[in-house]
């Protein structure tokens, strides 16, 4: 957003909405926008795309509250910070609750509690596609709740990804490229 180039911007997942603020002047933050979405339960956490055009948001309780039957990731077009637009809602393959997600390049790395780490290709942000996963609790049902993968860290230059799981420990994994056939 050229209007806000060079400014320090804060994105907040604030329980019921996404809020965006200019926090360049720490003694005088300025609210830029506030946007909600259908079937909100608990807007929890999100991360911008590397090009700062999109924001990927999770709602931690929508699966548990029954407003969603599958893991939902909300994709916002933030090219106008004063007017973010909900671009799409990606529905995952399981009903697991989503917790923390991070973006690196064209991939979103989601820690989705019992269903573990899910990796989405966001080359086309309007149509995310799951390309890999690592289940930290393979014996558990992929249902809503608070066990399993809490968070992850996909920023090591080596390509290693750290995945923390609440009871199972810490995993070091790497996304494997699928063979071309």
PDB file of C-alpha atoms in Angstrom:
ATOM      1  CA  UNK A   1       0.000   0.000   0.000  1.00  0.00           C
ATOM      2  CA  UNK A   2       1.865   3.061  -1.288  1.00  0.00           C
ATOM      3  CA  UNK A   3      -0.023   5.375   1.083  1.00  0.00           C
ATOM      4  CA  UNK A   4       1.604   3.634   4.048  1.00  0.00           C
ATOM      5  CA  UNK A   5       5.018   2.790   2.546  1.00  0.00           C
ATOM      6  CA  UNK A   6       7.834   3.185   5.068  1.00  0.00           C
ATOM      7  CA  UNK A   7       5.492   3.112   8.060  1.00  0.00           C
ATOM      8  CA  UNK A   8       5.483   0.510  10.825  1.00  0.00           C
ATOM      9  CA  UNK A   9       2.189  -1.380  10.559  1.00  0.00           C
ATOM     10  CA  UNK A  10       0.652  -3.654  13.186  1.00  0.00           C
ATOM     11  CA  UNK A  11      -1.814  -6.426  12.339  1.00  0.00           C
ATOM     12  CA  UNK A  12      -3.971  -7.633  15.210  1.00  0.00           C
ATOM     13  CA  UNK A  13      -6.089 -10.761  15.371  1.00  0.00           C
ATOM     14  CA  UNK A  14      -8.375  -9.389  18.048  1.00  0.00           C
ATOM     15  CA  UNK A  15     -10.850 -12.129  18.946  1.00  0.00           C
ATOM     16  CA  UNK A  16     -13.664 -10.918  16.671  1.00  0.00           C
ATOM     17  CA  UNK A  17     -11.862  -9.118  13.864  1.00  0.00           C
ATOM     18  CA  UNK A  18      -8.683  -8.217  12.042  1.00  0.00           C
ATOM     19  CA  UNK A  19      -7.367  -4.786  12.970  1.00  0.00           C
ATOM     20  CA  UNK A  20      -4.646  -2.828  11.213  1.00  0.00           C
ATOM     21  CA  UNK A  21      -2.860   0.140  12.779  1.00  0.00           C
ATOM     22  CA  UNK A  22      -0.036   2.522  11.954  1.00  0.00           C
ATOM     23  CA  UNK A  23       2.299   2.311  14.960  1.00  0.00           C
ATOM     24  CA  UNK A  24       5.132   4.400  13.529  1.00  0.00           C
ATOM     25  CA  UNK A  25       4.620   6.961  16.316  1.00  0.00           C
ATOM     26  CA  UNK A  26       4.562   4.733  19.423  1.00  0.00           C
ATOM     27  CA  UNK A  27       2.963   7.485  21.509  1.00  0.00           C
ATOM     28  CA  UNK A  28       0.161   7.953  18.983  1.00  0.00           C
ATOM     29  CA  UNK A  29      -0.889   4.759  17.160  1.00  0.00           C
ATOM     30  CA  UNK A  30      -3.451   5.335  14.417  1.00  0.00           C
ATOM     31  CA  UNK A  31      -6.173   2.792  13.631  1.00  0.00           C
ATOM     32  CA  UNK A  32      -6.344   2.235   9.885  1.00  0.00           C
ATOM     33  CA  UNK A  33      -9.047  -0.407   9.618  1.00  0.00           C
ATOM     34  CA  UNK A  34     -11.038  -3.104  11.323  1.00  0.00           C
ATOM     35  CA  UNK A  35     -12.584  -6.002   9.403  1.00  0.00           C
ATOM     36  CA  UNK A  36     -14.692  -8.943  10.467  1.00  0.00           C
ATOM     37  CA  UNK A  37     -15.729 -12.099   8.666  1.00  0.00           C
ATOM     38  CA  UNK A  38     -18.582 -14.647   8.662  1.00  0.00           C
ATOM     39  CA  UNK A  39     -18.891 -17.138  11.523  1.00  0.00           C
ATOM     40  CA  UNK A  40     -16.179 -15.576  13.656  1.00  0.00           C
ATOM     41  CA  UNK A  41     -15.432 -17.468  16.873  1.00  0.00           C
ATOM     42  CA  UNK A  42     -11.941 -16.378  18.010  1.00  0.00           C
ATOM     43  CA  UNK A  43      -9.673 -14.545  15.609  1.00  0.00           C
ATOM     44  CA  UNK A  44      -6.324 -15.746  16.910  1.00  0.00           C
ATOM     45  CA  UNK A  45      -3.208 -15.163  14.815  1.00  0.00           C
ATOM     46  CA  UNK A  46      -1.979 -14.393  11.344  1.00  0.00           C
ATOM     47  CA  UNK A  47       0.948 -13.507   9.109  1.00  0.00           C
ATOM     48  CA  UNK A  48       1.443 -11.345   5.997  1.00  0.00           C
ATOM     49  CA  UNK A  49       2.701 -12.699   2.700  1.00  0.00           C
ATOM     50  CA  UNK A  50       6.299 -11.842   1.872  1.00  0.00           C
ATOM     51  CA  UNK A  51       5.127  -9.217  -0.649  1.00  0.00           C
ATOM     52  CA  UNK A  52       2.768  -7.692   1.978  1.00  0.00           C
ATOM     53  CA  UNK A  53      -0.243  -7.990  -0.334  1.00  0.00           C
ATOM     54  CA  UNK A  54      -2.075 -10.703   1.636  1.00  0.00           C
ATOM     55  CA  UNK A  55      -2.672 -11.607   5.255  1.00  0.00           C
ATOM     56  CA  UNK A  56      -3.363 -15.199   6.327  1.00  0.00           C
ATOM     57  CA  UNK A  57      -5.505 -15.439   9.466  1.00  0.00           C
ATOM     58  CA  UNK A  58      -6.664 -18.327  11.614  1.00  0.00           C
ATOM     59  CA  UNK A  59      -9.688 -18.545  13.865  1.00  0.00           C
ATOM     60  CA  UNK A  60      -8.768 -20.908  16.692  1.00  0.00           C
ATOM     61  CA  UNK A  61     -12.272 -21.707  17.920  1.00  0.00           C
ATOM     62  CA  UNK A  62     -14.481 -21.856  14.813  1.00  0.00           C
ATOM     63  CA  UNK A  63     -14.038 -25.627  14.489  1.00  0.00           C
ATOM     64  CA  UNK A  64     -14.598 -26.222  18.216  1.00  0.00           C
ATOM     65  CA  UNK A  65     -17.682 -23.980  18.337  1.00  0.00           C
ATOM     66  CA  UNK A  66     -19.198 -25.803  15.374  1.00  0.00           C
ATOM     67  CA  UNK A  67     -19.377 -22.799  13.034  1.00  0.00           C
ATOM     68  CA  UNK A  68     -16.927 -24.626  10.728  1.00  0.00           C
ATOM     69  CA  UNK A  69     -16.659 -28.345  10.060  1.00  0.00           C
ATOM     70  CA  UNK A  70     -13.085 -28.182   8.702  1.00  0.00           C
ATOM     71  CA  UNK A  71      -9.949 -26.187   9.486  1.00  0.00           C
ATOM     72  CA  UNK A  72     -10.398 -22.712   8.011  1.00  0.00           C
ATOM     73  CA  UNK A  73      -7.707 -20.251   6.949  1.00  0.00           C
ATOM     74  CA  UNK A  74      -8.885 -16.783   5.965  1.00  0.00           C
ATOM     75  CA  UNK A  75      -6.980 -14.967   3.223  1.00  0.00           C
ATOM     76  CA  UNK A  76      -7.207 -11.173   3.231  1.00  0.00           C
ATOM     77  CA  UNK A  77      -6.220  -8.844   0.400  1.00  0.00           C
ATOM     78  CA  UNK A  78      -4.385  -6.047   2.249  1.00  0.00           C
ATOM     79  CA  UNK A  79      -3.192  -4.031  -0.742  1.00  0.00           C
ATOM     80  CA  UNK A  80      -5.308  -1.194   0.688  1.00  0.00           C
ATOM     81  CA  UNK A  81      -4.599  -1.205   4.440  1.00  0.00           C
ATOM     82  CA  UNK A  82      -7.536   1.140   5.001  1.00  0.00           C
ATOM     83  CA  UNK A  83      -9.920  -1.393   3.458  1.00  0.00           C
ATOM     84  CA  UNK A  84      -8.815  -5.049   3.761  1.00  0.00           C
ATOM     85  CA  UNK A  85     -10.946  -7.443   1.725  1.00  0.00           C
ATOM     86  CA  UNK A  86     -11.617 -11.083   2.582  1.00  0.00           C
ATOM     87  CA  UNK A  87     -10.338 -12.779  -0.574  1.00  0.00           C
ATOM     88  CA  UNK A  88     -11.121 -16.396   0.253  1.00  0.00           C
ATOM     89  CA  UNK A  89     -11.597 -18.972   2.983  1.00  0.00           C
ATOM     90  CA  UNK A  90      -9.412 -22.031   2.529  1.00  0.00           C
ATOM     91  CA  UNK A  91     -11.003 -25.140   4.030  1.00  0.00           C
ATOM     92  CA  UNK A  92      -8.508 -27.787   5.113  1.00  0.00           C
ATOM     93  CA  UNK A  93      -8.850 -31.551   4.886  1.00  0.00           C
ATOM     94  CA  UNK A  94      -9.460 -32.106   8.607  1.00  0.00           C
ATOM     95  CA  UNK A  95     -11.598 -30.676  11.416  1.00  0.00           C
ATOM     96  CA  UNK A  96      -8.586 -29.900  13.635  1.00  0.00           C
ATOM     97  CA  UNK A  97      -8.366 -26.523  15.352  1.00  0.00           C
ATOM     98  CA  UNK A  98      -5.784 -24.183  13.859  1.00  0.00           C
ATOM     99  CA  UNK A  99      -3.332 -22.342  16.087  1.00  0.00           C
ATOM    100  CA  UNK A 100      -0.249 -20.604  14.668  1.00  0.00           C
ATOM    101  CA  UNK A 101       0.743 -20.041  11.061  1.00  0.00           C
ATOM    102  CA  UNK A 102       3.698 -18.424   9.312  1.00  0.00           C
ATOM    103  CA  UNK A 103       4.521 -17.493   5.727  1.00  0.00           C
ATOM    104  CA  UNK A 104       7.812 -18.108   3.971  1.00  0.00           C
ATOM    105  CA  UNK A 105       7.935 -17.516   0.247  1.00  0.00           C
ATOM    106  CA  UNK A 106       4.923 -19.113  -1.405  1.00  0.00           C
ATOM    107  CA  UNK A 107       4.186 -21.428   1.516  1.00  0.00           C
ATOM    108  CA  UNK A 108       2.061 -21.125   4.647  1.00  0.00           C
ATOM    109  CA  UNK A 109       3.145 -23.321   7.557  1.00  0.00           C
ATOM    110  CA  UNK A 110       0.173 -24.001   9.853  1.00  0.00           C
ATOM    111  CA  UNK A 111       0.278 -25.696  13.232  1.00  0.00           C
ATOM    112  CA  UNK A 112      -3.147 -27.267  13.424  1.00  0.00           C
ATOM    113  CA  UNK A 113      -3.087 -28.976  16.818  1.00  0.00           C
ATOM    114  CA  UNK A 114      -4.014 -32.679  16.443  1.00  0.00           C
ATOM    115  CA  UNK A 115      -3.538 -32.754  12.660  1.00  0.00           C
ATOM    116  CA  UNK A 116       0.015 -31.402  13.045  1.00  0.00           C
ATOM    117  CA  UNK A 117       1.882 -29.206  10.601  1.00  0.00           C
ATOM    118  CA  UNK A 118       0.073 -28.445   7.351  1.00  0.00           C
ATOM    119  CA  UNK A 119       1.889 -26.694   4.494  1.00  0.00           C
ATOM    120  CA  UNK A 120      -0.088 -24.727   1.922  1.00  0.00           C
ATOM    121  CA  UNK A 121       1.150 -23.472  -1.436  1.00  0.00           C
ATOM    122  CA  UNK A 122      -0.077 -19.885  -1.796  1.00  0.00           C
ATOM    123  CA  UNK A 123       1.369 -19.130  -5.248  1.00  0.00           C
ATOM    124  CA  UNK A 124      -2.234 -18.232  -6.048  1.00  0.00           C
ATOM    125  CA  UNK A 125      -3.450 -16.660  -2.768  1.00  0.00           C
ATOM    126  CA  UNK A 126      -7.095 -17.015  -3.830  1.00  0.00           C
ATOM    127  CA  UNK A 127      -6.627 -20.786  -4.142  1.00  0.00           C
ATOM    128  CA  UNK A 128      -4.297 -22.226  -1.476  1.00  0.00           C
ATOM    129  CA  UNK A 129      -3.396 -25.899  -1.944  1.00  0.00           C
ATOM    130  CA  UNK A 130      -2.082 -28.259   0.725  1.00  0.00           C
ATOM    131  CA  UNK A 131       1.236 -29.678  -0.476  1.00  0.00           C
ATOM    132  CA  UNK A 132       2.618 -31.402   2.634  1.00  0.00           C
ATOM    133  CA  UNK A 133       1.874 -32.300   6.229  1.00  0.00           C
ATOM    134  CA  UNK A 134       3.477 -33.886   9.264  1.00  0.00           C
ATOM    135  CA  UNK A 135       1.172 -35.382  11.882  1.00  0.00           C
ATOM    136  CA  UNK A 136       2.566 -34.946  15.404  1.00  0.00           C
ATOM    137  CA  UNK A 137      -0.265 -37.039  16.882  1.00  0.00           C
ATOM    138  CA  UNK A 138      -0.864 -39.788  14.284  1.00  0.00           C
ATOM    139  CA  UNK A 139      -2.868 -41.916  16.731  1.00  0.00           C
ATOM    140  CA  UNK A 140      -5.338 -39.140  17.563  1.00  0.00           C
ATOM    141  CA  UNK A 141      -8.453 -38.101  15.681  1.00  0.00           C
ATOM    142  CA  UNK A 142      -8.096 -34.954  13.548  1.00  0.00           C
ATOM    143  CA  UNK A 143     -10.841 -33.282  15.563  1.00  0.00           C
ATOM    144  CA  UNK A 144     -11.185 -29.839  17.168  1.00  0.00           C
ATOM    145  CA  UNK A 145      -9.330 -29.384  20.441  1.00  0.00           C
ATOM    146  CA  UNK A 146      -6.095 -28.349  22.067  1.00  0.00           C
ATOM    147  CA  UNK A 147      -3.542 -31.165  21.798  1.00  0.00           C
ATOM    148  CA  UNK A 148      -0.779 -31.589  19.259  1.00  0.00           C
ATOM    149  CA  UNK A 149       1.126 -29.021  17.225  1.00  0.00           C
ATOM    150  CA  UNK A 150       1.244 -25.662  19.022  1.00  0.00           C
ATOM    151  CA  UNK A 151       3.597 -23.780  16.715  1.00  0.00           C
ATOM    152  CA  UNK A 152       6.366 -24.072  14.156  1.00  0.00           C
ATOM    153  CA  UNK A 153       9.388 -22.202  12.836  1.00  0.00           C
ATOM    154  CA  UNK A 154      10.023 -22.463   9.076  1.00  0.00           C
ATOM    155  CA  UNK A 155      12.779 -19.847   8.688  1.00  0.00           C
ATOM    156  CA  UNK A 156      16.014 -21.847   8.894  1.00  0.00           C
ATOM    157  CA  UNK A 157      18.221 -21.422   5.831  1.00  0.00           C
ATOM    158  CA  UNK A 158      18.790 -25.206   5.871  1.00  0.00           C
ATOM    159  CA  UNK A 159      15.116 -25.822   5.077  1.00  0.00           C
ATOM    160  CA  UNK A 160      14.572 -27.520   8.431  1.00  0.00           C
ATOM    161  CA  UNK A 161      11.266 -26.761  10.136  1.00  0.00           C
ATOM    162  CA  UNK A 162      10.830 -26.942  13.894  1.00  0.00           C
ATOM    163  CA  UNK A 163       7.408 -28.184  15.003  1.00  0.00           C
ATOM    164  CA  UNK A 164       6.434 -28.106  18.673  1.00  0.00           C
ATOM    165  CA  UNK A 165       3.802 -30.502  19.911  1.00  0.00           C
ATOM    166  CA  UNK A 166       2.221 -30.028  23.316  1.00  0.00           C
ATOM    167  CA  UNK A 167       2.819 -33.536  24.710  1.00  0.00           C
ATOM    168  CA  UNK A 168       4.852 -35.224  22.009  1.00  0.00           C
ATOM    169  CA  UNK A 169       7.890 -32.933  22.051  1.00  0.00           C
ATOM    170  CA  UNK A 170       9.849 -31.057  19.430  1.00  0.00           C
ATOM    171  CA  UNK A 171      10.203 -32.314  15.871  1.00  0.00           C
ATOM    172  CA  UNK A 172      12.712 -31.268  13.228  1.00  0.00           C
ATOM    173  CA  UNK A 173      11.323 -31.928   9.757  1.00  0.00           C
ATOM    174  CA  UNK A 174      11.961 -30.853   6.194  1.00  0.00           C
ATOM    175  CA  UNK A 175       9.515 -30.485   3.323  1.00  0.00           C
ATOM    176  CA  UNK A 176      10.363 -33.041   0.693  1.00  0.00           C
ATOM    177  CA  UNK A 177       9.834 -32.207  -2.946  1.00  0.00           C
ATOM    178  CA  UNK A 178       7.520 -34.620  -4.687  1.00  0.00           C
ATOM    179  CA  UNK A 179       9.187 -36.617  -7.442  1.00  0.00           C
ATOM    180  CA  UNK A 180       8.209 -35.685 -10.982  1.00  0.00           C
ATOM    181  CA  UNK A 181       6.735 -38.638 -12.829  1.00  0.00           C
TER     182      UNK A 181
END
